Amino acid sequence: MSQEDGSLEARLEEQDTFEPPESFVEQANVSDPGIYEEFEENWPDCWERAAEFLDWEEEYDDVLDESDAPSYQWFTNGKLNASQNCLDRHVEDGAKNRAAIKWEGELGETRTYTYGDLLNEVNEFASTLRDLGVEEDDVVTLYMPMVPELPIAMLACARLGAPHSVVFAGFSADALATRMNDADSEYLITCDGYYRRGDALDHISKTNEGLEDVEHETTTVVVDRLGDALEHSLSENQHDYDELIDEHAGESVEPVSRDAEDMLFLMYTSGTTGKPKGVKHTTGGYLAYSAWTSHSVLDLKPEDTYWCSADIGWITGHSYILYGPLALGTTTVMYEGTPDYPDKNRFWDIIERNRVDVFYTAPTAIRAFMKWGEQYPAQHDLSSLRLLGTVGEPINPRAWKWYYDHIGGGDCPIVDTWWQTETGGHMITTLPGVCDMKPGAAGPGLPGIDAQIVDEAGEEVDAGQAGYLTVQKPWPGMLRTLYQNDERFVNEYWTEYSDPENDEWVYFPEDGAKIDEDGYITVLGRVDDVINVSGHRLGTMEIESAVVGVEGVAEAAVVGGDHEVKGEAVYVYAIPEDGSEPGAELEEKAIEAILDSIGPIAKPEEVIFTHELPKTRSGKIMRRLLEDIASGNELGTTSTLRNPEVVDEIAEQVNED
Ligand code: WT7
């Protein structure tokens, strides 16, 4: 590191407000501070600004229909098709030869799809799906890693008006079956395998295992990613992707006209109970919102090359690898593998080679990069970067500053974007061409987003006080319901702070937060039994039910403990059954059960056996205490416990390991 960088770093340490550079502001898509007021005064008509990013086959009547709140309807009676909006119109506008997707495999192979290429293959695959029997409104499950056929399949579904339900490829066979059963999904697009740290991973065996538990007939299409590296055979009702595409070469399908409120996709996410929630997003509101936030927050322009390092299997990938960027006609980069293969230069090499303008990643990744050291990014020309983003969990100021300095070279604004699977797109963040940045605080609510921090009674808290994050007005990207479960939708999100009798509805995202005197919000984390491991949301109840299913385990409690890189890590406390031996074997079984029911992302940091769990006098497990033990925090008073003596016993074990 040079002398100059050293002093910059020292200066950064102390600084807590950063202005966006003039050069950024000058070119920013949004740079007028008046936008906040403009949205407030014109609400809800301000959201026409978002709808204008789309091509509507038929204009909508009203921006918002609140008559059935909290089942809000946006852009009523508008008609459009998402694949037409992401592809056809750009090709018609002369962008046929512009790169839409620049894909890179882990072993180094690359594939570029221009908007013209992508439209052709989406058409061919849509025609294929139609021949296989897919009709409008059929839910198609996509269980695929980061291969170009994943976004192609998503857009092909959108073209037919068949909602997709993407299941993250890292999820287990069980997780796949649960989701296909819940959605009655009769079609599955999957892949033989993919590369991870240079190894060919078998995905098709896991798929087939999952299919055994699907309660209805299914038709499957398999993408051959690995060729000779993994032999696989197809059973009846399973088809090879390439063969089908060849058979449908040159065919096209008219984009199906969809109502703005028609479902574009389902995305399952973890909640407080054991059963994942099927979040429903719509064609008009979601697409308008992801395009608008890609424009205003990510500052994307058609000539940009943009890279979001998330997996398309999560909402981040849906909104900000695929739909938002392609709705704007941008070039989106897609990378199959890990950041440390073949070595720790990989991400910086991708940015340098592709001259990436805007880069969007997660705090957990940034903390890993910090640990690896600045020598890796320092060897690369990252001067193409104009803007950086983070998402998924709170970012600590030290990681923020490292990102700002070593990746952004001290002259790229950073957007710390708070949002959720349910919100469809960004909610709380700075507008990079308008706002100053404060490391650690996401920022104010976006224009039109009425975010408030309230106390238990729903009253706004004073600046500096911690409280609960709420959103007091609806927005176009919001979820519409939980799949076939309107009741759970209302219970989960619209109960705590709403006043149904007066028809006042407040959205509760289940996060704690505080706000400062400038209206900047610092998100503190979940206040429910959901934990955030490396930016991934895991329900502790889901993990618990896997562990108590193990023979020899009587009771279990799962909590999140602090982790330097992952943010939080999974800690399992388990009571063995009488006569069952706690030890390596039982631990192994508990871990297996978690991997089988969820997948490697839920792998516990530690499994702690104890003969009792700390409980209150009324018999409730003291989770807070278990979290503190896992995090190595100072333990508060245990005098309210029925069994305070177990605390030391457990704490000793955790500290030993
Ligand atoms: C939860 C949502 C949004 C896509 C990725 C995660 C946490 C998300 C931030 C941020 C602090 C954040 C919240 C939220 N979260 N972004 N910038 N700062 N916390 O989506 O799986 O639906 O999880 O992630 O706790 O509720 P998700």
PDB file of N, CA, C and O in Angstrom, residues 254-304:
ATOM      1  N   GLU A 254     -45.998 -15.544 -29.394  1.00  0.00           N
ATOM      2  CA  GLU A 254     -46.522 -14.201 -29.066  1.00  0.00           C
ATOM      3  C   GLU A 254     -46.514 -14.013 -27.551  1.00  0.00           C
ATOM      4  O   GLU A 254     -47.034 -14.882 -26.837  1.00  0.00           O
ATOM      5  N   PRO A 255     -45.953 -12.926 -27.039  1.00  0.00           N
ATOM      6  CA  PRO A 255     -46.016 -12.731 -25.586  1.00  0.00           C
ATOM      7  C   PRO A 255     -47.478 -12.676 -25.130  1.00  0.00           C
ATOM      8  O   PRO A 255     -48.289 -11.985 -25.737  1.00  0.00           O
ATOM      9  N   VAL A 256     -47.803 -13.437 -24.107  1.00  0.00           N
ATOM     10  CA  VAL A 256     -49.179 -13.480 -23.607  1.00  0.00           C
ATOM     11  C   VAL A 256     -49.482 -12.189 -22.848  1.00  0.00           C
ATOM     12  O   VAL A 256     -48.711 -11.764 -21.992  1.00  0.00           O
ATOM     13  N   SER A 257     -50.589 -11.589 -23.189  1.00  0.00           N
ATOM     14  CA  SER A 257     -50.963 -10.335 -22.544  1.00  0.00           C
ATOM     15  C   SER A 257     -51.407 -10.604 -21.108  1.00  0.00           C
ATOM     16  O   SER A 257     -52.335 -11.373 -20.867  1.00  0.00           O
ATOM     17  N   ARG A 258     -50.724 -10.008 -20.154  1.00  0.00           N
ATOM     18  CA  ARG A 258     -51.023 -10.253 -18.744  1.00  0.00           C
ATOM     19  C   ARG A 258     -51.593  -9.006 -18.093  1.00  0.00           C
ATOM     20  O   ARG A 258     -51.191  -7.877 -18.409  1.00  0.00           O
ATOM     21  N   ASP A 259     -52.485  -9.224 -17.157  1.00  0.00           N
ATOM     22  CA  ASP A 259     -52.991  -8.109 -16.379  1.00  0.00           C
ATOM     23  C   ASP A 259     -51.881  -7.663 -15.424  1.00  0.00           C
ATOM     24  O   ASP A 259     -51.080  -8.478 -14.974  1.00  0.00           O
ATOM     25  N   ALA A 260     -51.854  -6.363 -15.136  1.00  0.00           N
ATOM     26  CA  ALA A 260     -50.825  -5.847 -14.227  1.00  0.00           C
ATOM     27  C   ALA A 260     -50.779  -6.641 -12.930  1.00  0.00           C
ATOM     28  O   ALA A 260     -49.712  -6.868 -12.368  1.00  0.00           O
ATOM     29  N   GLU A 261     -51.926  -7.080 -12.462  1.00  0.00           N
ATOM     30  CA  GLU A 261     -51.991  -7.794 -11.183  1.00  0.00           C
ATOM     31  C   GLU A 261     -51.788  -9.301 -11.311  1.00  0.00           C
ATOM     32  O   GLU A 261     -51.779 -10.010 -10.309  1.00  0.00           O
ATOM     33  N   ASP A 262     -51.627  -9.814 -12.520  1.00  0.00           N
ATOM     34  CA  ASP A 262     -51.374 -11.248 -12.681  1.00  0.00           C
ATOM     35  C   ASP A 262     -49.999 -11.601 -12.113  1.00  0.00           C
ATOM     36  O   ASP A 262     -49.051 -10.817 -12.216  1.00  0.00           O
ATOM     37  N   MET A 263     -49.916 -12.794 -11.565  1.00  0.00           N
ATOM     38  CA  MET A 263     -48.665 -13.234 -10.930  1.00  0.00           C
ATOM     39  C   MET A 263     -47.542 -13.384 -11.962  1.00  0.00           C
ATOM     40  O   MET A 263     -47.710 -14.034 -12.987  1.00  0.00           O
ATOM     41  N   LEU A 264     -46.395 -12.768 -11.648  1.00  0.00           N
ATOM     42  CA  LEU A 264     -45.205 -12.970 -12.478  1.00  0.00           C
ATOM     43  C   LEU A 264     -44.406 -14.142 -11.928  1.00  0.00           C
ATOM     44  O   LEU A 264     -43.897 -14.978 -12.661  1.00  0.00           O
ATOM     45  N   PHE A 265     -44.273 -14.179 -10.597  1.00  0.00           N
ATOM     46  CA  PHE A 265     -43.548 -15.308 -10.000  1.00  0.00           C
ATOM     47  C   PHE A 265     -43.876 -15.477  -8.535  1.00  0.00           C
ATOM     48  O   PHE A 265     -44.449 -14.599  -7.891  1.00  0.00           O
ATOM     49  N   LEU A 266     -43.477 -16.640  -8.050  1.00  0.00           N
ATOM     50  CA  LEU A 266     -43.556 -16.986  -6.639  1.00  0.00           C
ATOM     51  C   LEU A 266     -42.132 -17.131  -6.153  1.00  0.00           C
ATOM     52  O   LEU A 266     -41.278 -17.632  -6.882  1.00  0.00           O
ATOM     53  N   MET A 267     -41.893 -16.738  -4.931  1.00  0.00           N
ATOM     54  CA  MET A 267     -40.569 -16.966  -4.351  1.00  0.00           C
ATOM     55  C   MET A 267     -40.773 -17.368  -2.901  1.00  0.00           C
ATOM     56  O   MET A 267     -41.372 -16.622  -2.130  1.00  0.00           O
ATOM     57  N   TYR A 268     -40.293 -18.549  -2.572  1.00  0.00           N
ATOM     58  CA  TYR A 268     -40.470 -19.033  -1.195  1.00  0.00           C
ATOM     59  C   TYR A 268     -39.393 -18.450  -0.292  1.00  0.00           C
ATOM     60  O   TYR A 268     -38.233 -18.344  -0.675  1.00  0.00           O
ATOM     61  N   THR A 269     -39.817 -18.060   0.900  1.00  0.00           N
ATOM     62  CA  THR A 269     -38.857 -17.513   1.854  1.00  0.00           C
ATOM     63  C   THR A 269     -39.190 -17.999   3.257  1.00  0.00           C
ATOM     64  O   THR A 269     -40.312 -18.426   3.516  1.00  0.00           O
ATOM     65  N   SER A 270     -38.201 -17.927   4.143  1.00  0.00           N
ATOM     66  CA  SER A 270     -38.392 -18.456   5.492  1.00  0.00           C
ATOM     67  C   SER A 270     -39.145 -17.490   6.378  1.00  0.00           C
ATOM     68  O   SER A 270     -38.972 -16.279   6.286  1.00  0.00           O
ATOM     69  N   GLY A 271     -39.954 -18.043   7.239  1.00  0.00           N
ATOM     70  CA  GLY A 271     -40.676 -17.234   8.210  1.00  0.00           C
ATOM     71  C   GLY A 271     -40.496 -17.798   9.605  1.00  0.00           C
ATOM     72  O   GLY A 271     -39.585 -18.584   9.842  1.00  0.00           O
ATOM     73  N   THR A 272     -41.394 -17.388  10.483  1.00  0.00           N
ATOM     74  CA  THR A 272     -41.281 -17.797  11.877  1.00  0.00           C
ATOM     75  C   THR A 272     -41.665 -19.260  12.071  1.00  0.00           C
ATOM     76  O   THR A 272     -41.095 -19.946  12.899  1.00  0.00           O
ATOM     77  N   THR A 273     -42.614 -19.733  11.300  1.00  0.00           N
ATOM     78  CA  THR A 273     -43.009 -21.129  11.472  1.00  0.00           C
ATOM     79  C   THR A 273     -42.141 -22.011  10.582  1.00  0.00           C
ATOM     80  O   THR A 273     -41.336 -21.519   9.805  1.00  0.00           O
ATOM     81  N   GLY A 274     -42.337 -23.312  10.696  1.00  0.00           N
ATOM     82  CA  GLY A 274     -41.526 -24.246   9.933  1.00  0.00           C
ATOM     83  C   GLY A 274     -41.767 -24.219   8.437  1.00  0.00           C
ATOM     84  O   GLY A 274     -40.944 -24.632   7.660  1.00  0.00           O
ATOM     85  N   LYS A 275     -42.907 -23.691   8.013  1.00  0.00           N
ATOM     86  CA  LYS A 275     -43.272 -23.800   6.603  1.00  0.00           C
ATOM     87  C   LYS A 275     -42.902 -22.541   5.816  1.00  0.00           C
ATOM     88  O   LYS A 275     -43.343 -21.447   6.168  1.00  0.00           O
ATOM     89  N   PRO A 276     -42.097 -22.691   4.749  1.00  0.00           N
ATOM     90  CA  PRO A 276     -41.723 -21.507   3.967  1.00  0.00           C
ATOM     91  C   PRO A 276     -42.949 -20.827   3.356  1.00  0.00           C
ATOM     92  O   PRO A 276     -43.954 -21.472   3.082  1.00  0.00           O
ATOM     93  N   LYS A 277     -42.828 -19.525   3.164  1.00  0.00           N
ATOM     94  CA  LYS A 277     -43.950 -18.735   2.650  1.00  0.00           C
ATOM     95  C   LYS A 277     -43.764 -18.485   1.161  1.00  0.00           C
ATOM     96  O   LYS A 277     -42.693 -18.085   0.730  1.00  0.00           O
ATOM     97  N   GLY A 278     -44.821 -18.682   0.388  1.00  0.00           N
ATOM     98  CA  GLY A 278     -44.763 -18.441  -1.055  1.00  0.00           C
ATOM     99  C   GLY A 278     -45.151 -16.998  -1.349  1.00  0.00           C
ATOM    100  O   GLY A 278     -46.323 -16.662  -1.429  1.00  0.00           O
ATOM    101  N   VAL A 279     -44.150 -16.159  -1.521  1.00  0.00           N
ATOM    102  CA  VAL A 279     -44.390 -14.730  -1.747  1.00  0.00           C
ATOM    103  C   VAL A 279     -44.795 -14.505  -3.210  1.00  0.00           C
ATOM    104  O   VAL A 279     -44.082 -14.908  -4.124  1.00  0.00           O
ATOM    105  N   LYS A 280     -45.949 -13.869  -3.399  1.00  0.00           N
ATOM    106  CA  LYS A 280     -46.458 -13.659  -4.763  1.00  0.00           C
ATOM    107  C   LYS A 280     -46.151 -12.252  -5.273  1.00  0.00           C
ATOM    108  O   LYS A 280     -46.517 -11.266  -4.643  1.00  0.00           O
ATOM    109  N   HIS A 281     -45.470 -12.180  -6.408  1.00  0.00           N
ATOM    110  CA  HIS A 281     -45.203 -10.888  -7.050  1.00  0.00           C
ATOM    111  C   HIS A 281     -45.923 -10.797  -8.396  1.00  0.00           C
ATOM    112  O   HIS A 281     -46.115 -11.805  -9.071  1.00  0.00           O
ATOM    113  N   THR A 282     -46.271  -9.565  -8.743  1.00  0.00           N
ATOM    114  CA  THR A 282     -47.113  -9.370  -9.931  1.00  0.00           C
ATOM    115  C   THR A 282     -46.339  -8.807 -11.126  1.00  0.00           C
ATOM    116  O   THR A 282     -45.209  -8.346 -10.994  1.00  0.00           O
ATOM    117  N   THR A 283     -47.007  -8.822 -12.254  1.00  0.00           N
ATOM    118  CA  THR A 283     -46.363  -8.429 -13.505  1.00  0.00           C
ATOM    119  C   THR A 283     -46.145  -6.911 -13.601  1.00  0.00           C
ATOM    120  O   THR A 283     -45.056  -6.469 -13.935  1.00  0.00           O
ATOM    121  N   GLY A 284     -47.167  -6.130 -13.278  1.00  0.00           N
ATOM    122  CA  GLY A 284     -47.052  -4.679 -13.468  1.00  0.00           C
ATOM    123  C   GLY A 284     -46.274  -3.994 -12.367  1.00  0.00           C
ATOM    124  O   GLY A 284     -45.254  -3.349 -12.612  1.00  0.00           O
ATOM    125  N   GLY A 285     -46.761  -4.122 -11.140  1.00  0.00           N
ATOM    126  CA  GLY A 285     -46.153  -3.407 -10.010  1.00  0.00           C
ATOM    127  C   GLY A 285     -44.718  -3.820  -9.771  1.00  0.00           C
ATOM    128  O   GLY A 285     -43.830  -2.979  -9.613  1.00  0.00           O
ATOM    129  N   TYR A 286     -44.465  -5.112  -9.746  1.00  0.00           N
ATOM    130  CA  TYR A 286     -43.110  -5.604  -9.483  1.00  0.00           C
ATOM    131  C   TYR A 286     -42.142  -5.129 -10.560  1.00  0.00           C
ATOM    132  O   TYR A 286     -41.056  -4.629 -10.267  1.00  0.00           O
ATOM    133  N   LEU A 287     -42.549  -5.301 -11.816  1.00  0.00           N
ATOM    134  CA  LEU A 287     -41.623  -4.969 -12.906  1.00  0.00           C
ATOM    135  C   LEU A 287     -41.346  -3.457 -12.938  1.00  0.00           C
ATOM    136  O   LEU A 287     -40.208  -3.031 -13.125  1.00  0.00           O
ATOM    137  N   ALA A 288     -42.396  -2.675 -12.734  1.00  0.00           N
ATOM    138  CA  ALA A 288     -42.213  -1.218 -12.713  1.00  0.00           C
ATOM    139  C   ALA A 288     -41.286  -0.826 -11.574  1.00  0.00           C
ATOM    140  O   ALA A 288     -40.389   0.010 -11.734  1.00  0.00           O
ATOM    141  N   TYR A 289     -41.465  -1.466 -10.424  1.00  0.00           N
ATOM    142  CA  TYR A 289     -40.683  -1.098  -9.249  1.00  0.00           C
ATOM    143  C   TYR A 289     -39.222  -1.531  -9.389  1.00  0.00           C
ATOM    144  O   TYR A 289     -38.312  -0.788  -9.007  1.00  0.00           O
ATOM    145  N   SER A 290     -38.980  -2.737  -9.944  1.00  0.00           N
ATOM    146  CA  SER A 290     -37.584  -3.159 -10.094  1.00  0.00           C
ATOM    147  C   SER A 290     -36.887  -2.309 -11.160  1.00  0.00           C
ATOM    148  O   SER A 290     -35.701  -1.997 -11.022  1.00  0.00           O
ATOM    149  N   ALA A 291     -37.618  -1.893 -12.177  1.00  0.00           N
ATOM    150  CA  ALA A 291     -37.007  -1.030 -13.201  1.00  0.00           C
ATOM    151  C   ALA A 291     -36.717   0.363 -12.615  1.00  0.00           C
ATOM    152  O   ALA A 291     -35.626   0.913 -12.796  1.00  0.00           O
ATOM    153  N   TRP A 292     -37.685   0.915 -11.894  1.00  0.00           N
ATOM    154  CA  TRP A 292     -37.525   2.254 -11.326  1.00  0.00           C
ATOM    155  C   TRP A 292     -36.355   2.324 -10.336  1.00  0.00           C
ATOM    156  O   TRP A 292     -35.532   3.239 -10.372  1.00  0.00           O
ATOM    157  N   THR A 293     -36.254   1.299  -9.451  1.00  0.00           N
ATOM    158  CA  THR A 293     -35.167   1.323  -8.474  1.00  0.00           C
ATOM    159  C   THR A 293     -33.818   1.023  -9.144  1.00  0.00           C
ATOM    160  O   THR A 293     -32.788   1.549  -8.720  1.00  0.00           O
ATOM    161  N   SER A 294     -33.816   0.218 -10.207  1.00  0.00           N
ATOM    162  CA  SER A 294     -32.564  -0.014 -10.940  1.00  0.00           C
ATOM    163  C   SER A 294     -32.084   1.299 -11.564  1.00  0.00           C
ATOM    164  O   SER A 294     -30.885   1.559 -11.661  1.00  0.00           O
ATOM    165  N   HIS A 295     -33.033   2.115 -11.972  1.00  0.00           N
ATOM    166  CA  HIS A 295     -32.721   3.408 -12.583  1.00  0.00           C
ATOM    167  C   HIS A 295     -32.277   4.427 -11.521  1.00  0.00           C
ATOM    168  O   HIS A 295     -31.248   5.074 -11.653  1.00  0.00           O
ATOM    169  N   SER A 296     -33.049   4.545 -10.448  1.00  0.00           N
ATOM    170  CA  SER A 296     -32.797   5.627  -9.494  1.00  0.00           C
ATOM    171  C   SER A 296     -31.741   5.279  -8.450  1.00  0.00           C
ATOM    172  O   SER A 296     -30.960   6.130  -8.045  1.00  0.00           O
ATOM    173  N   VAL A 297     -31.697   4.021  -8.024  1.00  0.00           N
ATOM    174  CA  VAL A 297     -30.752   3.633  -6.961  1.00  0.00           C
ATOM    175  C   VAL A 297     -29.465   3.056  -7.561  1.00  0.00           C
ATOM    176  O   VAL A 297     -28.364   3.447  -7.179  1.00  0.00           O
ATOM    177  N   LEU A 298     -29.601   2.135  -8.506  1.00  0.00           N
ATOM    178  CA  LEU A 298     -28.396   1.538  -9.101  1.00  0.00           C
ATOM    179  C   LEU A 298     -27.867   2.395 -10.252  1.00  0.00           C
ATOM    180  O   LEU A 298     -26.809   2.121 -10.805  1.00  0.00           O
ATOM    181  N   ASP A 299     -28.635   3.417 -10.618  1.00  0.00           N
ATOM    182  CA  ASP A 299     -28.207   4.385 -11.633  1.00  0.00           C
ATOM    183  C   ASP A 299     -27.891   3.725 -12.976  1.00  0.00           C
ATOM    184  O   ASP A 299     -27.017   4.184 -13.723  1.00  0.00           O
ATOM    185  N   LEU A 300     -28.578   2.629 -13.281  1.00  0.00           N
ATOM    186  CA  LEU A 300     -28.254   1.882 -14.504  1.00  0.00           C
ATOM    187  C   LEU A 300     -28.692   2.620 -15.760  1.00  0.00           C
ATOM    188  O   LEU A 300     -29.767   3.221 -15.813  1.00  0.00           O
ATOM    189  N   LYS A 301     -27.827   2.497 -16.771  1.00  0.00           N
ATOM    190  CA  LYS A 301     -28.093   3.081 -18.082  1.00  0.00           C
ATOM    191  C   LYS A 301     -27.922   1.961 -19.109  1.00  0.00           C
ATOM    192  O   LYS A 301     -27.175   1.010 -18.847  1.00  0.00           O
ATOM    193  N   PRO A 302     -28.578   2.092 -20.251  1.00  0.00           N
ATOM    194  CA  PRO A 302     -28.484   1.005 -21.236  1.00  0.00           C
ATOM    195  C   PRO A 302     -27.038   0.679 -21.626  1.00  0.00           C
ATOM    196  O   PRO A 302     -26.709  -0.485 -21.856  1.00  0.00           O
ATOM    197  N   GLU A 303     -26.173   1.666 -21.648  1.00  0.00           N
ATOM    198  CA  GLU A 303     -24.800   1.387 -22.096  1.00  0.00           C
ATOM    199  C   GLU A 303     -23.907   0.819 -20.987  1.00  0.00           C
ATOM    200  O   GLU A 303     -22.750   0.494 -21.217  1.00  0.00           O
ATOM    201  N   ASP A 304     -24.454   0.661 -19.788  1.00  0.00           N
ATOM    202  CA  ASP A 304     -23.654   0.142 -18.681  1.00  0.00           C
ATOM    203  C   ASP A 304     -23.445  -1.364 -18.746  1.00  0.00           C
ATOM    204  O   ASP A 304     -24.290  -2.105 -19.246  1.00  0.00           O
TER     205      ASP A 304
END
